[in-house]
Amino acid sequence: MSQAPSTLPVDKPFTLAGRTYESRLLVGTGKYKDLDETRRAIEASGAEIVTVAVRRTNIGQNPDEPNLLDVIPPDRYTILPNTAGCYDAIEAVRTCRLARELLDGHNLVKLEVLADQKTLFPNVVETLKAAEVLVKDGFDVMVYTSDDPIIARQLAEIGCIAVMPLAGLIGSGMGICNPWNLRIILEEATVPVLVDAGVGTASDATIAMELGCEAVLMNTAIAHAQNPVMMAEAMKHAIVAGRLAYLAGRMPRKLYASASSPLEGLIG
């Protein structure tokens, strides 16, 4: 017996800077107990894009220290340098230019300019300034931002290739705190939207994907799990499940019950 054709819509590819990726999970490299655990967790996640904090991680700046690129080789992964630890536009631009030198002309970067150490909330004023400079300088900018739809729109208009609104504060594990703003950002999006920060467990990642996000970036949710490698695999499946649910289209919410079986033709 032949199977009925699938009624699922064909998914559009996840593309950044002209390159298409199978995995919609992006992962960080910080907070693991050692480089071996970092390697094993990233492998289990199935991620193809790995973000690296240039100011906190050795990717060739110090030849006397272990090099992260030895366990996440650039010929296997797309390295996404980020500006974590930068608190103004000047610092962020300088960090991206350093990353381009260290990675032989690599232009794909994740821009984040933080407001303070307590919240690690984005400083949107400095972020906008840095984004303008970096785009003019030829960088492909993925940008961490607040969940403000107006700021997200402005960053896309500047020329950022992806906007990455937070779901919750970095490292908080609070999950999707404001799905309504994310929905507005997604409705207006002209570039890929990725949730960045706040994910705590697999269900959070699934919710982000069910909302229609192109992908999710996370670090602490995996690295601070009791078993990081197992959590990395859980996140891989959560991303896939959430994307399929988004494509399938959920049933409408109803206030009252609706019987699973029809009442017509009842026996007896």
Short mmCIF file of C-alpha atoms in Angstrom, two decimals:
data_model
loop_
_atom_site.label_atom_id
_atom_site.label_comp_id
_atom_site.label_asym_id
_atom_site.label_seq_id
_atom_site.Cartn_x
_atom_site.Cartn_y
_atom_site.Cartn_z
CA MET A 1 0.00 0.00 0.00
CA SER A 2 1.43 3.36 -0.98
CA GLN A 3 1.69 6.00 1.71
CA ALA A 4 -0.33 9.19 1.48
CA PRO A 5 1.80 12.19 0.56
CA SER A 6 2.82 14.42 3.45
CA THR A 7 0.76 17.56 3.85
CA LEU A 8 3.52 19.36 5.72
CA PRO A 9 4.73 22.52 4.00
CA VAL A 10 8.24 22.39 2.63
CA ASP A 11 10.55 24.03 5.12
CA LYS A 12 12.70 26.88 3.92
CA PRO A 13 16.43 26.42 4.49
CA PHE A 14 18.24 28.06 7.40
CA THR A 15 20.74 30.31 5.65
CA LEU A 16 23.25 32.80 7.04
CA ALA A 17 25.70 34.84 4.97
CA GLY A 18 25.03 32.69 1.93
CA ARG A 19 25.60 29.35 3.65
CA THR A 20 22.84 26.86 4.45
CA TYR A 21 22.83 24.81 7.67
CA GLU A 22 21.01 21.61 8.60
CA SER A 23 21.01 22.25 12.35
CA ARG A 24 18.99 25.12 13.80
CA LEU A 25 20.78 24.86 17.14
CA LEU A 26 23.75 27.17 17.77
CA VAL A 27 25.85 26.60 20.88
CA GLY A 28 28.43 28.42 22.94
CA THR A 29 31.69 27.18 24.39
CA GLY A 30 31.88 28.77 27.85
CA LYS A 31 31.27 27.39 31.35
CA TYR A 32 32.23 23.76 30.70
CA LYS A 33 34.55 22.02 33.15
CA ASP A 34 37.20 21.37 30.49
CA LEU A 35 37.78 21.29 26.74
CA ASP A 36 36.94 17.59 26.48
CA GLU A 37 33.47 18.15 27.92
CA THR A 38 33.10 21.11 25.56
CA ARG A 39 33.92 18.88 22.60
CA ARG A 40 31.60 16.05 23.63
CA ALA A 41 28.65 18.35 24.34
CA ILE A 42 28.99 20.19 21.04
CA GLU A 43 29.20 16.91 19.15
CA ALA A 44 26.06 15.64 20.92
CA SER A 45 24.17 18.84 20.10
CA GLY A 46 24.58 18.36 16.37
CA ALA A 47 25.30 22.09 16.08
CA GLU A 48 27.18 23.36 13.06
CA ILE A 49 27.67 26.94 14.30
CA VAL A 50 29.65 27.44 17.50
CA THR A 51 30.04 30.85 19.10
CA VAL A 52 33.26 31.87 20.84
CA ALA A 53 33.86 34.81 23.20
CA VAL A 54 36.98 36.35 21.68
CA ARG A 55 37.88 38.32 24.82
CA ARG A 56 37.61 35.29 27.10
CA THR A 57 38.76 32.36 24.99
CA ASN A 58 42.07 31.52 23.37
CA ILE A 59 41.62 30.98 19.64
CA GLY A 60 45.24 31.73 18.82
CA GLN A 61 45.96 34.91 20.76
CA ASN A 62 48.12 33.02 23.29
CA PRO A 63 50.25 30.17 21.89
CA ASP A 64 51.13 29.03 25.43
CA GLU A 65 47.52 28.15 26.37
CA PRO A 66 45.18 25.42 25.07
CA ASN A 67 43.52 26.54 21.85
CA LEU A 68 39.75 26.03 21.69
CA LEU A 69 40.00 25.52 17.93
CA ASP A 70 41.82 22.25 18.59
CA VAL A 71 38.53 20.73 19.82
CA ILE A 72 36.14 22.67 17.56
CA PRO A 73 38.12 22.79 14.30
CA PRO A 74 37.02 25.45 11.78
CA ASP A 75 36.98 22.87 8.99
CA ARG A 76 34.15 21.08 10.81
CA TYR A 77 32.26 23.97 12.44
CA THR A 78 31.40 27.52 11.50
CA ILE A 79 33.09 29.61 14.18
CA LEU A 80 30.98 32.56 15.30
CA PRO A 81 33.17 35.05 17.19
CA ASN A 82 31.19 37.13 19.68
CA THR A 83 31.83 40.33 21.58
CA ALA A 84 30.81 39.09 25.04
CA GLY A 85 32.29 41.31 27.72
CA CYS A 86 32.07 44.50 25.65
CA TYR A 87 30.22 47.48 27.15
CA ASP A 88 30.51 50.06 24.37
CA ALA A 89 30.57 50.21 20.60
CA ILE A 90 34.30 50.95 20.36
CA GLU A 91 35.24 47.81 22.31
CA ALA A 92 32.84 45.68 20.28
CA VAL A 93 34.14 46.89 16.91
CA ARG A 94 37.75 46.38 18.00
CA THR A 95 36.95 42.82 19.14
CA CYS A 96 35.32 41.91 15.82
CA ARG A 97 38.31 43.23 13.90
CA LEU A 98 40.65 41.18 16.10
CA ALA A 99 38.56 38.07 15.40
CA ARG A 100 38.77 38.71 11.67
CA GLU A 101 42.57 38.81 11.92
CA LEU A 102 42.76 35.64 14.04
CA LEU A 103 40.41 33.72 11.74
CA ASP A 104 41.95 34.76 8.42
CA GLY A 105 39.39 37.25 7.16
CA HIS A 106 36.31 35.64 8.74
CA ASN A 107 33.42 38.15 8.53
CA LEU A 108 30.59 36.36 10.37
CA VAL A 109 30.31 37.76 13.91
CA LYS A 110 27.86 37.90 16.78
CA LEU A 111 27.57 41.43 18.13
CA GLU A 112 26.60 41.94 21.75
CA VAL A 113 27.13 45.16 23.67
CA LEU A 114 26.12 44.85 27.31
CA ALA A 115 24.65 47.49 29.59
CA ASP A 116 25.88 46.24 32.98
CA GLN A 117 27.30 43.19 34.71
CA LYS A 118 24.24 42.55 36.89
CA THR A 119 21.68 41.98 34.12
CA LEU A 120 23.88 41.55 31.02
CA PHE A 121 21.01 43.27 29.24
CA PRO A 122 21.91 44.71 25.84
CA ASN A 123 22.80 48.39 25.59
CA VAL A 124 20.74 49.06 22.49
CA VAL A 125 22.18 52.53 21.86
CA GLU A 126 25.75 51.23 21.72
CA THR A 127 24.59 48.14 19.83
CA LEU A 128 23.08 50.29 17.08
CA LYS A 129 26.29 52.34 16.84
CA ALA A 130 28.49 49.24 16.60
CA ALA A 131 26.20 47.56 14.09
CA GLU A 132 26.41 50.52 11.71
CA VAL A 133 30.22 50.54 11.81
CA LEU A 134 30.56 46.77 11.41
CA VAL A 135 28.12 46.50 8.50
CA LYS A 136 29.96 49.32 6.68
CA ASP A 137 33.22 47.48 7.41
CA GLY A 138 32.00 44.39 5.57
CA PHE A 139 31.05 42.17 8.51
CA ASP A 140 28.08 39.79 8.46
CA VAL A 141 26.51 40.81 11.76
CA MET A 142 24.25 38.64 13.89
CA VAL A 143 23.12 40.84 16.73
CA TYR A 144 22.03 40.17 20.32
CA THR A 145 19.30 42.60 21.28
CA SER A 146 16.36 43.25 23.56
CA ASP A 147 12.92 41.92 22.65
CA ASP A 148 11.87 45.38 21.48
CA PRO A 149 10.32 45.03 18.00
CA ILE A 150 11.32 48.58 17.01
CA ILE A 151 15.01 48.01 17.82
CA ALA A 152 14.91 44.66 16.01
CA ARG A 153 13.50 46.41 12.93
CA GLN A 154 16.18 49.12 13.05
CA LEU A 155 18.99 46.56 13.31
CA ALA A 156 17.65 44.74 10.25
CA GLU A 157 17.39 48.05 8.36
CA ILE A 158 21.04 48.83 9.22
CA GLY A 159 22.00 45.59 7.46
CA CYS A 160 22.42 42.97 10.19
CA ILE A 161 21.92 39.51 8.71
CA ALA A 162 20.08 38.16 11.78
CA VAL A 163 18.51 39.61 14.91
CA MET A 164 18.79 37.67 18.16
CA PRO A 165 16.36 38.89 20.82
CA LEU A 166 16.77 37.52 24.31
CA ALA A 167 14.18 35.11 25.69
CA GLY A 168 15.36 35.90 29.22
CA LEU A 169 18.50 37.29 30.83
CA ILE A 170 21.77 35.61 29.84
CA GLY A 171 22.40 32.54 31.98
CA SER A 172 19.11 32.89 33.87
CA GLY A 173 17.37 29.78 32.52
CA MET A 174 14.05 31.61 32.84
CA GLY A 175 12.77 30.51 29.44
CA ILE A 176 10.62 32.58 27.08
CA CYS A 177 9.64 35.51 29.29
CA ASN A 178 7.82 37.59 26.68
CA PRO A 179 6.43 35.50 23.80
CA TRP A 180 4.19 38.37 22.70
CA ASN A 181 7.07 40.68 21.77
CA LEU A 182 8.80 37.79 20.03
CA ARG A 183 5.68 37.19 17.96
CA ILE A 184 5.66 40.82 16.82
CA ILE A 185 9.36 40.65 15.92
CA LEU A 186 8.73 37.47 13.95
CA GLU A 187 5.73 38.93 12.12
CA GLU A 188 7.79 41.92 10.96
CA ALA A 189 11.05 40.08 10.32
CA THR A 190 12.94 40.61 7.08
CA VAL A 191 15.99 38.65 8.33
CA PRO A 192 16.28 35.44 10.37
CA VAL A 193 15.22 35.75 14.03
CA LEU A 194 17.05 33.58 16.57
CA VAL A 195 16.31 33.40 20.27
CA ASP A 196 19.50 34.13 22.18
CA ALA A 197 19.78 33.86 25.99
CA GLY A 198 17.41 32.67 28.69
CA VAL A 199 16.79 29.08 27.58
CA GLY A 200 16.94 26.70 30.54
CA THR A 201 15.72 23.35 29.29
CA ALA A 202 14.51 21.53 26.20
CA SER A 203 10.90 22.74 26.42
CA ASP A 204 12.09 26.37 26.26
CA ALA A 205 13.90 25.65 23.01
CA THR A 206 10.82 23.93 21.60
CA ILE A 207 8.60 26.91 22.46
CA ALA A 208 11.00 29.28 20.69
CA MET A 209 10.86 27.14 17.57
CA GLU A 210 7.07 26.74 17.77
CA LEU A 211 6.78 30.54 17.72
CA GLY A 212 8.55 30.52 14.37
CA CYS A 213 12.15 31.37 15.24
CA GLU A 214 14.68 30.28 12.64
CA ALA A 215 17.04 28.89 15.29
CA VAL A 216 18.10 29.10 18.94
CA LEU A 217 21.49 29.92 20.43
CA MET A 218 22.33 28.67 23.92
CA ASN A 219 25.26 27.98 26.21
CA THR A 220 24.48 27.87 29.94
CA ALA A 221 21.45 25.60 29.56
CA ILE A 222 23.76 22.89 28.29
CA ALA A 223 27.01 23.67 30.12
CA HIS A 224 25.36 24.00 33.57
CA ALA A 225 23.11 20.96 33.24
CA GLN A 226 23.96 18.08 35.57
CA ASN A 227 24.85 16.08 32.48
CA PRO A 228 25.84 18.56 29.75
CA VAL A 229 26.33 15.95 27.03
CA MET A 230 22.88 14.45 27.63
CA MET A 231 21.28 17.90 27.73
CA ALA A 232 22.98 18.81 24.47
CA GLU A 233 21.34 15.83 22.79
CA ALA A 234 17.98 16.74 24.37
CA MET A 235 18.28 20.23 22.90
CA LYS A 236 19.01 18.79 19.46
CA HIS A 237 15.73 16.87 19.52
CA ALA A 238 13.80 19.78 21.06
CA ILE A 239 14.78 22.08 18.20
CA VAL A 240 13.65 19.54 15.61
CA ALA A 241 10.36 18.88 17.42
CA GLY A 242 9.60 22.57 17.78
CA ARG A 243 10.28 23.29 14.12
CA LEU A 244 8.06 20.41 12.99
CA ALA A 245 5.26 21.59 15.29
CA TYR A 246 5.55 25.11 13.86
CA LEU A 247 5.33 23.78 10.31
CA ALA A 248 2.44 21.45 11.17
CA GLY A 249 0.39 24.25 12.77
CA ARG A 250 -1.05 23.70 16.23
CA MET A 251 -4.75 23.16 16.89
CA PRO A 252 -6.70 26.22 18.00
CA ARG A 253 -7.09 26.80 21.73
CA LYS A 254 -10.64 26.34 23.01
CA LEU A 255 -12.27 27.33 26.28
CA TYR A 256 -14.40 24.17 26.48
CA ALA A 257 -13.89 20.49 25.78
CA SER A 258 -14.27 18.95 22.36
CA ALA A 259 -14.80 15.18 22.18
CA SER A 260 -12.07 13.24 20.41
CA SER A 261 -14.66 10.96 18.81
CA PRO A 262 -17.75 12.26 16.96
CA LEU A 263 -21.17 11.88 18.61
CA GLU A 264 -22.87 10.79 15.37
CA GLY A 265 -23.44 7.08 14.98
CA LEU A 266 -23.19 6.18 18.68
CA ILE A 267 -24.07 2.52 19.39
CA GLY A 268 -26.83 1.77 21.90
#
